[in-house]
CSV table of N, CA and C in Angstrom, one decimal:
chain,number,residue,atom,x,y,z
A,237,UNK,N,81.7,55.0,82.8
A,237,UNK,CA,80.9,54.3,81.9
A,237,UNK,C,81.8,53.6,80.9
A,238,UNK,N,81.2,52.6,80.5
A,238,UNK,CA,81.7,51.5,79.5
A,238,UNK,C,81.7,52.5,78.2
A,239,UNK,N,83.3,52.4,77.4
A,239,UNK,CA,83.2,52.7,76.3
A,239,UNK,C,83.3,51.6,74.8
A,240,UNK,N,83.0,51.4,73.5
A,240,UNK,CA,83.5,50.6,72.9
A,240,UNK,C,84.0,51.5,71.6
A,241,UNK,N,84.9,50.3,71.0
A,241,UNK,CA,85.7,51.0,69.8
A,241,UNK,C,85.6,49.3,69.0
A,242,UNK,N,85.2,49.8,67.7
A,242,UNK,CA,85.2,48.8,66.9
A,242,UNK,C,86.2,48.5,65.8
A,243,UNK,N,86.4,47.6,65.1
A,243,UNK,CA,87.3,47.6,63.8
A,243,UNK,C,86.8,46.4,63.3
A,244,UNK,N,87.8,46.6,62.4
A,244,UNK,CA,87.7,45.0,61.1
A,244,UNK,C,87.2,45.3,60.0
A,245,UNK,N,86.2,46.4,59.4
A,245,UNK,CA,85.1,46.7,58.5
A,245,UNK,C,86.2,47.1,57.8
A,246,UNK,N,85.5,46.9,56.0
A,246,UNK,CA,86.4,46.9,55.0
A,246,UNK,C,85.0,46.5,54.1
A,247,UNK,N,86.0,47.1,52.9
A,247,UNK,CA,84.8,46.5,51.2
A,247,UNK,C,85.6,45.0,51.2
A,248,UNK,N,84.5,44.3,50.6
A,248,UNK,CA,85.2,43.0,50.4
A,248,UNK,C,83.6,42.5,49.3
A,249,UNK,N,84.4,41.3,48.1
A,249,UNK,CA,83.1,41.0,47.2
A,249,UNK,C,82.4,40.0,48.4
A,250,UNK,N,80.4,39.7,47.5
A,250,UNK,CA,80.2,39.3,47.9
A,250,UNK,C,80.8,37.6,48.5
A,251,UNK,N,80.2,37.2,49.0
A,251,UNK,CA,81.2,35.7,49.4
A,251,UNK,C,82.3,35.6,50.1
A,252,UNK,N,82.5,36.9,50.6
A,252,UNK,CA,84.0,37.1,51.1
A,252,UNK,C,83.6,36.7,52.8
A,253,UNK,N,84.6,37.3,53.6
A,253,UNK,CA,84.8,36.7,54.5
A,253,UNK,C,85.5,38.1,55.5
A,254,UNK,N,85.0,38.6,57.0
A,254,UNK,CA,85.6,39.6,57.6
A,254,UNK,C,85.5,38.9,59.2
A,255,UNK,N,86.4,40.1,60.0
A,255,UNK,CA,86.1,39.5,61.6
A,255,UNK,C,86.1,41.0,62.1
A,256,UNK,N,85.4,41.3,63.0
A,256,UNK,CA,85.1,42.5,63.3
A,256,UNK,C,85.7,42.0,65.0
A,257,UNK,N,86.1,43.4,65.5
A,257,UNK,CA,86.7,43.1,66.6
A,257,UNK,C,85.7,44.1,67.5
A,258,UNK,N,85.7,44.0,68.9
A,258,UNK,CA,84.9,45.4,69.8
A,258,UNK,C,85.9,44.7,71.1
A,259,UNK,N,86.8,45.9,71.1
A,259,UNK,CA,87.1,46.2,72.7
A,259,UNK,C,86.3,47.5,73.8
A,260,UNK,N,86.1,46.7,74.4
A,260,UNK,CA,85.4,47.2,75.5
A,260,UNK,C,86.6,48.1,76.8
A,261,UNK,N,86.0,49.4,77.4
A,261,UNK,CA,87.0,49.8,78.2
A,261,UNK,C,86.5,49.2,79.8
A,262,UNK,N,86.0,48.5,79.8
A,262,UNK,CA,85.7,47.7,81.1
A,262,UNK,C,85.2,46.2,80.8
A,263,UNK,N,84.9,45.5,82.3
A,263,UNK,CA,84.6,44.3,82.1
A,263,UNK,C,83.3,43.9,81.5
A,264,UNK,N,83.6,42.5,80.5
A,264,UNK,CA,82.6,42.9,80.0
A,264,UNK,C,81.6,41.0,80.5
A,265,UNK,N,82.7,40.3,81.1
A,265,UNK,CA,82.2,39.0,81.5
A,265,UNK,C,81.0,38.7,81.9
A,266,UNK,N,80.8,39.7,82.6
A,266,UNK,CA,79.0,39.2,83.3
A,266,UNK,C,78.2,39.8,82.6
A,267,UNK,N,78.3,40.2,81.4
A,267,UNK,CA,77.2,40.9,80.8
A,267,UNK,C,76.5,40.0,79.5
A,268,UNK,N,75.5,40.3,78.6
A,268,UNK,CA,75.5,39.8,77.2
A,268,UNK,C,75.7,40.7,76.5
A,269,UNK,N,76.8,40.4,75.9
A,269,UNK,CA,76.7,41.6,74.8
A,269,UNK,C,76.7,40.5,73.0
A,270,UNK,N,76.2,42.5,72.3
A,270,UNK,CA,75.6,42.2,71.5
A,270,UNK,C,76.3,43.0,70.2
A,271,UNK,N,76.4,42.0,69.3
A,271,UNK,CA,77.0,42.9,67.8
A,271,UNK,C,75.5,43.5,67.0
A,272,UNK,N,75.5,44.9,66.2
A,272,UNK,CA,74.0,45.3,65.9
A,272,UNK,C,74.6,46.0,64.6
A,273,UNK,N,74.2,46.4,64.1
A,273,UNK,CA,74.4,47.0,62.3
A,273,UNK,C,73.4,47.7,62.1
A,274,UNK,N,73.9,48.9,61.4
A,274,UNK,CA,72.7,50.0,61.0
A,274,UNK,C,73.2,49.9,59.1
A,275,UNK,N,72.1,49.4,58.7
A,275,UNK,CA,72.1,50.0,57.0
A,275,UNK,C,71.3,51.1,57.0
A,276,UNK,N,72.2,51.4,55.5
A,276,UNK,CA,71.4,53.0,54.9
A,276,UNK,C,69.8,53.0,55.0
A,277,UNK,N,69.4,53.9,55.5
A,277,UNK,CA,68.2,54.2,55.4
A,277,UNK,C,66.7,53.3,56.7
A,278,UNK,N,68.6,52.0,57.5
A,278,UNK,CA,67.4,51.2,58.3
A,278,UNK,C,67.5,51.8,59.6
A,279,UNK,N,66.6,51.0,60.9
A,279,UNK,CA,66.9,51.0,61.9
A,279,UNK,C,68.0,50.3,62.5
A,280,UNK,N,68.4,50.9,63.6
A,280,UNK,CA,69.8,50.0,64.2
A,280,UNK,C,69.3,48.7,64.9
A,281,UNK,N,70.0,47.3,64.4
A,281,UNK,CA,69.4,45.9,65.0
A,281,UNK,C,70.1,45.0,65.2
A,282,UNK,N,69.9,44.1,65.8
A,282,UNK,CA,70.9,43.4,67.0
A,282,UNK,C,71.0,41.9,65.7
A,283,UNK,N,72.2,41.3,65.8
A,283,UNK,CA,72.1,40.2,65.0
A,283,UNK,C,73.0,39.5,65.0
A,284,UNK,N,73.6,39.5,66.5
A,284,UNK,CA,74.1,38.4,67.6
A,284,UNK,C,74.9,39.0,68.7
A,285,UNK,N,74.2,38.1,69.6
A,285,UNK,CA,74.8,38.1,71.0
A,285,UNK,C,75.2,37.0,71.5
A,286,UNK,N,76.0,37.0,72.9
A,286,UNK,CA,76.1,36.4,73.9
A,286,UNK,C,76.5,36.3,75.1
A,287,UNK,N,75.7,35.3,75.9
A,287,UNK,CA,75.4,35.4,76.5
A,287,UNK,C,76.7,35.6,77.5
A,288,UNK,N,77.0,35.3,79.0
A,288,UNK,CA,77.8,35.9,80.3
A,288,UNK,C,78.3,34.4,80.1
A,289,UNK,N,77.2,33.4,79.8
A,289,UNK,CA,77.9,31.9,79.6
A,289,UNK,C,78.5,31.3,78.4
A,290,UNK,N,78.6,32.1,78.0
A,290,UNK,CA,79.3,31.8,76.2
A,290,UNK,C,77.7,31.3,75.0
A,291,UNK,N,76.6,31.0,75.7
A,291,UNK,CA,75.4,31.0,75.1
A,291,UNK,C,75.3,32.0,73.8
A,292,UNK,N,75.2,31.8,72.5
A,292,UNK,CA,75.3,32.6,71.6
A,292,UNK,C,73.6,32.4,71.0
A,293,UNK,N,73.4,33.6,70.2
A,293,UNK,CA,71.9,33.6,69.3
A,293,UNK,C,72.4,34.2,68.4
A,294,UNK,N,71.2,34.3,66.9
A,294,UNK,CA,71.6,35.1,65.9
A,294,UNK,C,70.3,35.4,65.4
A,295,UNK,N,70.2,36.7,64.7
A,295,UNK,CA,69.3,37.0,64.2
A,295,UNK,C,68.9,35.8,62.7
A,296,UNK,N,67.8,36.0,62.0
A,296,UNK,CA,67.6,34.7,61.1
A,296,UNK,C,69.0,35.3,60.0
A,297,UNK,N,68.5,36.1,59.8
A,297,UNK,CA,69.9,36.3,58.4
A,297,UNK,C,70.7,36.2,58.6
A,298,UNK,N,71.5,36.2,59.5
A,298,UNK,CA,72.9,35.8,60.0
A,298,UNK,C,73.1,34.5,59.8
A,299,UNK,N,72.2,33.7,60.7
A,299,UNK,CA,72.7,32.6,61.3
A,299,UNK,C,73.2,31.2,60.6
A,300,UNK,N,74.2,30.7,61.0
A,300,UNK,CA,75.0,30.0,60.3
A,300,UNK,C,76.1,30.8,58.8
A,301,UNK,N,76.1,31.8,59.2
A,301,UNK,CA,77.1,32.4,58.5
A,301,UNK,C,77.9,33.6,59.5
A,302,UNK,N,77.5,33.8,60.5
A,302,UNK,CA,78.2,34.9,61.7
A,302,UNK,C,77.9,34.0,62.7
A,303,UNK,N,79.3,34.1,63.3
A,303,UNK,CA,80.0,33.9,64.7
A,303,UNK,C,80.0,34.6,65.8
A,304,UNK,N,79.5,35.0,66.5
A,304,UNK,CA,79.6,35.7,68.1
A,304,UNK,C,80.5,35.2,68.9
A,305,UNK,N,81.6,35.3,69.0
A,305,UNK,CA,82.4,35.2,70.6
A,305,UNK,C,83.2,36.3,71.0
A,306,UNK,N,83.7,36.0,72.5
A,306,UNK,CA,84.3,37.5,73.2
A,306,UNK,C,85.8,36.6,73.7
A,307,UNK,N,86.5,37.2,74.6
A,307,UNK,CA,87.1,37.0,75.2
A,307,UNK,C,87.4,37.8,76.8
A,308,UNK,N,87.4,37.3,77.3
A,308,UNK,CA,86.7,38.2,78.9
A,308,UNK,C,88.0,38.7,79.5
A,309,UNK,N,89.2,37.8,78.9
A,309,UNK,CA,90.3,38.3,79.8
A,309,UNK,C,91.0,39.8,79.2
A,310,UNK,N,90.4,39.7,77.8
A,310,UNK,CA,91.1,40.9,76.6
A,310,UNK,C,89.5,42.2,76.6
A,311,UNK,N,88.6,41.7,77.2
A,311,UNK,CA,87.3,42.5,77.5
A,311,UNK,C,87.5,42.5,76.0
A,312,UNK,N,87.0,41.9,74.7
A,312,UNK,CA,86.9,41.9,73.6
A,312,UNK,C,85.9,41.3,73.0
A,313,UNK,N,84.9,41.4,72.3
A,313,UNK,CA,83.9,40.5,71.4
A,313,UNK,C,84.3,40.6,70.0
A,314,UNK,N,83.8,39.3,69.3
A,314,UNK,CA,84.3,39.2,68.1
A,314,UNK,C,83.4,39.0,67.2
A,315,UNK,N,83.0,39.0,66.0
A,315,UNK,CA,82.1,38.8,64.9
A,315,UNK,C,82.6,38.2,63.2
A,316,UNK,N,82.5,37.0,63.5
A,316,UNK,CA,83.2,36.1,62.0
A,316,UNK,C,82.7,36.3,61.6
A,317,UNK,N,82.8,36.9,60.2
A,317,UNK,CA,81.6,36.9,59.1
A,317,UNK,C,82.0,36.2,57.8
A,318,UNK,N,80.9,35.2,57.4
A,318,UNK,CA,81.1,34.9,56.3
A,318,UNK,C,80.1,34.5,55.4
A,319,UNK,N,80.7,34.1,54.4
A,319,UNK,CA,79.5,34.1,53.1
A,319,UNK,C,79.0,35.6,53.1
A,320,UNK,N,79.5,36.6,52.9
A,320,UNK,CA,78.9,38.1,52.9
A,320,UNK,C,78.2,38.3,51.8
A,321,UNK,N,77.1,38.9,52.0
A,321,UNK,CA,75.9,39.3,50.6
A,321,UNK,C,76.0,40.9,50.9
A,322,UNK,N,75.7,41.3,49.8
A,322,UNK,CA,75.3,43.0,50.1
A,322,UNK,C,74.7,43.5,50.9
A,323,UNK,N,73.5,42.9,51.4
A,323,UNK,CA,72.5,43.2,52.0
A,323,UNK,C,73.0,43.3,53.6
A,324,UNK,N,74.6,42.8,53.8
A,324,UNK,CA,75.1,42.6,54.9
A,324,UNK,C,75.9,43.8,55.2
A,325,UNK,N,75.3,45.2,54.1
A,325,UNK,CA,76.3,46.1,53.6
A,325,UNK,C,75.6,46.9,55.3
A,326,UNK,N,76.5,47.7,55.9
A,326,UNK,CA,75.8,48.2,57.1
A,326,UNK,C,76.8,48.8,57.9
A,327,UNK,N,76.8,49.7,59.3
A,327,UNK,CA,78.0,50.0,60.0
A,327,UNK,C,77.6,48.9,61.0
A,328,UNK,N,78.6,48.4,61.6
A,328,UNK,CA,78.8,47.2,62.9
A,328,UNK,C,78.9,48.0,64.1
A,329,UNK,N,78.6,48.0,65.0
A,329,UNK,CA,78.4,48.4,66.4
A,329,UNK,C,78.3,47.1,67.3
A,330,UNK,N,79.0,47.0,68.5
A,330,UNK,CA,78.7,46.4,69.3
A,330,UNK,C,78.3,47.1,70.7
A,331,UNK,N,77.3,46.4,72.1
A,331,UNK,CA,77.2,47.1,72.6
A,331,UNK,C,76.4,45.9,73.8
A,332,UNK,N,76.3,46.4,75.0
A,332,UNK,CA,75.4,45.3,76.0
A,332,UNK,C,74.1,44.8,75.2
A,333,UNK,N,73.6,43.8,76.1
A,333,UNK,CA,72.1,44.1,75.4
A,333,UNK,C,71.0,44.6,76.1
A,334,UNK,N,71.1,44.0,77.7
A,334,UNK,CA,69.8,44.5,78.3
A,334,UNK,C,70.1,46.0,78.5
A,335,UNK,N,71.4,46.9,78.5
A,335,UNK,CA,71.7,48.0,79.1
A,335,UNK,C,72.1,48.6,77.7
A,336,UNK,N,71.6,49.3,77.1
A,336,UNK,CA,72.9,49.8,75.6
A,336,UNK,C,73.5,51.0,76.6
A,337,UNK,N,74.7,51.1,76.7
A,337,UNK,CA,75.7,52.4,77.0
A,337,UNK,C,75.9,53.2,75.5
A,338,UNK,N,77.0,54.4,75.9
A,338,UNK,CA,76.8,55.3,75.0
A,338,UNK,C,77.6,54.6,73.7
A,339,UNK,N,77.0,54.6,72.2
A,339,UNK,CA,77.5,53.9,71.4
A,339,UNK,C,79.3,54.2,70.9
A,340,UNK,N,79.8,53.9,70.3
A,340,UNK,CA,80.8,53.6,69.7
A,340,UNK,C,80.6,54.3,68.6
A,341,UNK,N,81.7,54.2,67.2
A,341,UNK,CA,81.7,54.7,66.2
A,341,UNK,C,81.6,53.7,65.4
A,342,UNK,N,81.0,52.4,65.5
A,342,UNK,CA,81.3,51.9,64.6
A,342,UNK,C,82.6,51.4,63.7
A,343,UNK,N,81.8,50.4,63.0
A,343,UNK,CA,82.9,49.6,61.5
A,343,UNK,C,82.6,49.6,60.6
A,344,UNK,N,82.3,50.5,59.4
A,344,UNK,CA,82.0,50.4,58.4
A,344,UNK,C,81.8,48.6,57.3
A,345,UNK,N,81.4,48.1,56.9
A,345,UNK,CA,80.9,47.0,56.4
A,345,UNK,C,80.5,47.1,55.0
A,346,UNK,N,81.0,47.1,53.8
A,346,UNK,CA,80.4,47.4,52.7
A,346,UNK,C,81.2,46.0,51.9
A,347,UNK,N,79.6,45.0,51.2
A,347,UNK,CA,79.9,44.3,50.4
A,347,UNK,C,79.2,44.5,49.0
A,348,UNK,N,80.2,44.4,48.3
A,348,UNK,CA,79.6,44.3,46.8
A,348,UNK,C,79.5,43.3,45.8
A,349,UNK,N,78.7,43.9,45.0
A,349,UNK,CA,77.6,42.2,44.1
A,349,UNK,C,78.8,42.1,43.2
């Protein structure tokens, strides 16, 4: 089974700017995979993917301030983040989308006002 390990998470003020990294221990090219964040007290939710074709989406609050890309030859997905608001305070998780395998530990994410 596919495992993932995340990084990049850090405090940073709002307006700041992070890149979150997910290596994958297998191939991850034909798949869509998906960056997801769990805040305190929410449910865990997807808020970009893409696609096998480099095709990217984003959740509404993300978009146009997070980046989705991978690299297929490093089995790695990446997540730019910028313009950060608190509300973007959360742990980062990446993971497939149509299939979730067993999760990762996460990247901590904490912005402050």
């Amino acid at each position: 089974q596919v495992h993932f390990v995340e990084s990049g998470g850090d405090l940073v003020q709002t307006g700041g700017s992070l890149r979150l990294s997910c290596v994958a221990s297998g191939t991850i090219s034909s798949n869509t995979m998906g960056w997801y964040r769990r805040a305190p007290g929410k449910e865990r939710e997807l808020v970009a993917w893409i696609q096998s074709g480099g095709t990217t989406n984003y959740e509404y609050s993300v978009k146009g301030r997070f980046t989705i890309s991978k690299d297929n030859t490093k089995n790695t997905v990446y997540l730019e983040m910028n313009s950060l608001k608190p509300e973007d305070t959360a742990v980062y998780f990446c993971n497939f989308v149509y299939l979730n395998v067993a999760w990762g530990q996460g990247t901590q994410v904490t912005v402050s006002s």
